[in-house]
Tab-separated table of C-alpha atoms in Angstrom:
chain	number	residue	atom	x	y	z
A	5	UNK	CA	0.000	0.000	0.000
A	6	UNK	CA	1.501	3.816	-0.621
A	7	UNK	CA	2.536	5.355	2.757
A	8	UNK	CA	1.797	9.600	3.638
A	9	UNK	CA	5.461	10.943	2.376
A	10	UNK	CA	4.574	13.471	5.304
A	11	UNK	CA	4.130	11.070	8.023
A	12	UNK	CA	7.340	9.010	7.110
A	13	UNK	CA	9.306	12.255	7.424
A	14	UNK	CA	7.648	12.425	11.010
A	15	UNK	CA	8.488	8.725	11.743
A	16	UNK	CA	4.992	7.912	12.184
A	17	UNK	CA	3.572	5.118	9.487
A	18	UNK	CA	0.128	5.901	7.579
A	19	UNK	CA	-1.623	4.671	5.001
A	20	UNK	CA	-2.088	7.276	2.230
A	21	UNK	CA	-5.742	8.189	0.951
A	22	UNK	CA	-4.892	10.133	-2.125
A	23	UNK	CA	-1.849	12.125	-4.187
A	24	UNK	CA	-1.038	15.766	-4.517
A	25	UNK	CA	-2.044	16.797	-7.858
A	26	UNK	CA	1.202	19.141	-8.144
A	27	UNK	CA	4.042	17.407	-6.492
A	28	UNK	CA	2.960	13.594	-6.400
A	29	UNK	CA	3.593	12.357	-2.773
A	30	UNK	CA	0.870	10.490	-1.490
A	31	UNK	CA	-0.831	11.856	1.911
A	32	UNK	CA	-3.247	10.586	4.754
A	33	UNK	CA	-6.285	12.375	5.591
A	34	UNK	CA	-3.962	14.641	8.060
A	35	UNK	CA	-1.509	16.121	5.383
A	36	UNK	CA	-4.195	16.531	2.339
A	37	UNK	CA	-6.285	19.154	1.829
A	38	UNK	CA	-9.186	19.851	-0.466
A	39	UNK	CA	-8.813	23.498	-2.637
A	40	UNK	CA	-11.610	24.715	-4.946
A	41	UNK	CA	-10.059	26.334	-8.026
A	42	UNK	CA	-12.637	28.192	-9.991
A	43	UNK	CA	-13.524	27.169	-13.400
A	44	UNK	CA	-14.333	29.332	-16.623
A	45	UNK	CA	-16.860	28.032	-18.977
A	46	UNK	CA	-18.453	29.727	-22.310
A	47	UNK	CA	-17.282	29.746	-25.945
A	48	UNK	CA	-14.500	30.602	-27.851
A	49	UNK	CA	-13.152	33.650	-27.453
A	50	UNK	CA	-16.125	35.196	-25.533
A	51	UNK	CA	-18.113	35.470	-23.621
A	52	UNK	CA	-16.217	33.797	-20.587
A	53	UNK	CA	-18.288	33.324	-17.178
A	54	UNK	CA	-16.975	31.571	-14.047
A	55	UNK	CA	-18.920	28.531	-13.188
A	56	UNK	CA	-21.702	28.393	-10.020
A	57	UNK	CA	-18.950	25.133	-8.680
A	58	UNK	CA	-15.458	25.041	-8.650
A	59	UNK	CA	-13.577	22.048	-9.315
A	60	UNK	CA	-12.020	20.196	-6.274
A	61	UNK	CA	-8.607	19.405	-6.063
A	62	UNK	CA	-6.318	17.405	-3.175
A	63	UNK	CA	-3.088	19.154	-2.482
A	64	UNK	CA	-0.347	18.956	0.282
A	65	UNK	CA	0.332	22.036	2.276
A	66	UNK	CA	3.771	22.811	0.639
A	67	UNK	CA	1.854	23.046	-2.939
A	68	UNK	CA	-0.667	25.362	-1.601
A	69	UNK	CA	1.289	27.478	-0.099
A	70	UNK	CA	3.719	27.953	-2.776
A	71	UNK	CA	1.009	28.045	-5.401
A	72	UNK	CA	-1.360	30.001	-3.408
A	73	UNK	CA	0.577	32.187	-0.999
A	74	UNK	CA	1.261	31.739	2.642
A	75	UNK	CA	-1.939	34.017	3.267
A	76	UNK	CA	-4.731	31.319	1.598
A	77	UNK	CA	-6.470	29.644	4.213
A	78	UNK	CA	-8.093	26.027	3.278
């Protein structure tokens, strides 16, 4: 079974429940976190609206905060 990356750095031993879309390492239900990005939808080129749902993505903390900035709150 793939092991939380984060929880073997820790020396603790978890079974990972998914994978961070950017980086890869596989996480436990601790070390992932859902984001919502928000998703455009119309025709080419216009006219452009964002969509009522955004579209859920699992990330590790490190990804979000680099993509995101250190001030985005999950």
């Amino acid at each position: 079974m793939l092991k939380c990356y984060d929880c073997l750095e820790e020396s603790k031993d978890s079974e990972a429940v998914g994978v961070c879309i950017v980086c890869g390492k596989g996480l436990c239900l601790e070390h992932i976190q859902q984001v919502e990005f928000p998703m455009k939808g119309g025709g080419y080129p216009l006219p452009h609206k964002t969509l009522k749902k955004g579209l859920p993505r699992m990330m590790c903390k490190e990804c979000i905060s680099s993509i995101l900035g250190d001030g985005f709150c999950v």
